[in-house]
Amino acid sequence: MINFTWKILDIASKDEKITHAQYHVTANDETNSVETEGHWQFSNDFDKPFADIKEEDVIDLLKQETTQFGKNIVEARLTEQLEYLEAQKKQPKAPWLPQTFTAN
């Protein structure tokens, strides 16, 4: 199971309407963690007064706008990266690269 943690690092506004958000998302599975940051320009307006908006509201709208065809594009890319990391564990290293030892 993958857990996603969303954080809003900054917002930009115009006329008391949030227009942009800078976000950070971390994805963790049982053994690996990957993260990303980005900026998003909102196409929808918040229906709450600016002073009443909470981080969760921004995250909810951000998740809504980054979901296409039932799949969140940010979370999907992080999932792909976690799957790649897991697959790499099963691949042999090139002989010219430093060989590493991993304890169980």
Coordinates of C-alpha atoms in Angstrom, one line a residue:
M1 CA 0.0 0.0 0.0
I2 CA 1.2 3.5 -0.8
N3 CA 0.7 6.4 1.5
F4 CA 0.7 9.9 0.0
T5 CA 1.3 13.0 2.1
W6 CA 0.4 16.4 0.5
K7 CA 1.6 19.7 1.8
I8 CA 1.0 23.2 0.5
L9 CA 4.2 25.2 0.7
D10 CA 2.9 28.6 -0.7
I11 CA 0.0 30.1 -2.4
A12 CA -0.5 33.1 -4.7
S13 CA -3.7 35.1 -4.8
K14 CA -5.3 37.9 -6.7
D15 CA -8.4 39.8 -5.5
E16 CA -8.7 37.5 -2.5
K17 CA -8.8 34.4 -4.8
I18 CA -6.1 31.8 -4.7
T19 CA -4.6 31.5 -8.2
H20 CA -1.5 29.3 -7.7
A21 CA -0.2 26.8 -5.1
Q22 CA 3.3 25.4 -4.6
Y23 CA 2.9 21.8 -3.3
H24 CA 5.0 19.0 -2.0
V25 CA 3.9 15.3 -2.1
T26 CA 5.7 12.4 -0.5
A27 CA 4.8 8.8 -1.4
N28 CA 5.8 5.9 0.9
D29 CA 5.5 2.2 0.5
E30 CA 6.8 -0.4 2.9
T31 CA 10.4 0.2 1.9
N32 CA 10.9 3.2 -0.3
S33 CA 10.0 6.9 -0.3
V34 CA 9.8 9.4 -3.2
E35 CA 8.8 13.0 -3.3
T36 CA 8.0 15.8 -5.7
E37 CA 7.3 19.5 -5.6
G38 CA 5.5 21.6 -8.1
H39 CA 3.4 24.6 -8.9
W40 CA -0.2 24.5 -9.9
Q41 CA -2.4 27.3 -11.5
F42 CA -6.0 26.7 -10.5
S43 CA -8.7 26.8 -13.1
N44 CA -11.5 26.8 -10.5
D45 CA -12.2 29.3 -7.8
F46 CA -12.5 28.6 -4.2
D47 CA -16.1 29.1 -3.0
K48 CA -14.9 30.1 0.6
P49 CA -13.8 33.5 1.7
F50 CA -10.1 33.9 1.5
A51 CA -9.7 34.2 5.3
D52 CA -11.5 30.9 5.9
I53 CA -9.5 28.8 3.5
K54 CA -7.4 26.0 5.1
E55 CA -4.5 24.0 3.8
E56 CA -6.9 21.0 3.4
D57 CA -9.1 23.0 1.1
V58 CA -6.2 23.9 -1.2
I59 CA -5.1 20.2 -1.2
D60 CA -8.6 19.0 -2.0
L61 CA -8.9 21.4 -4.9
L62 CA -5.4 20.6 -6.1
K63 CA -6.2 16.8 -6.0
Q64 CA -9.4 17.4 -7.8
E65 CA -7.7 19.4 -10.6
T66 CA -4.8 16.9 -11.0
T67 CA -7.2 14.0 -11.3
Q68 CA -8.0 13.0 -14.9
F69 CA -10.1 10.0 -15.9
G70 CA -10.3 8.8 -12.2
K71 CA -6.5 8.9 -11.8
N72 CA -4.4 11.5 -10.0
I73 CA -1.5 12.4 -12.3
V74 CA 0.8 13.5 -9.4
E75 CA 0.2 10.3 -7.4
A76 CA 0.4 8.2 -10.5
R77 CA 3.9 9.4 -11.3
L78 CA 5.1 8.9 -7.8
T79 CA 3.7 5.4 -7.9
E80 CA 5.6 4.7 -11.1
Q81 CA 8.8 5.8 -9.4
L82 CA 8.2 3.6 -6.4
E83 CA 7.5 0.6 -8.7
Y84 CA 10.7 1.4 -10.6
L85 CA 12.7 1.4 -7.4
E86 CA 11.3 -1.9 -6.4
A87 CA 12.0 -3.4 -9.8
Q88 CA 15.6 -2.1 -9.7
K89 CA 16.3 -4.2 -6.6
K90 CA 15.8 -7.4 -8.7
Q91 CA 18.1 -6.2 -11.5
P92 CA 21.8 -7.1 -11.5
K93 CA 24.2 -4.2 -11.4
A94 CA 26.4 -3.5 -14.4
P95 CA 29.8 -5.0 -13.7
W96 CA 31.7 -1.7 -14.0
L97 CA 29.5 0.0 -11.4
P98 CA 30.4 -0.2 -7.7
Q99 CA 28.8 -3.3 -6.2
T100 CA 26.9 -2.7 -2.9
F101 CA 26.0 -4.9 -0.1
T102 CA 22.6 -4.8 1.5
A103 CA 22.0 -6.5 4.9
N104 CA 18.7 -8.2 5.5

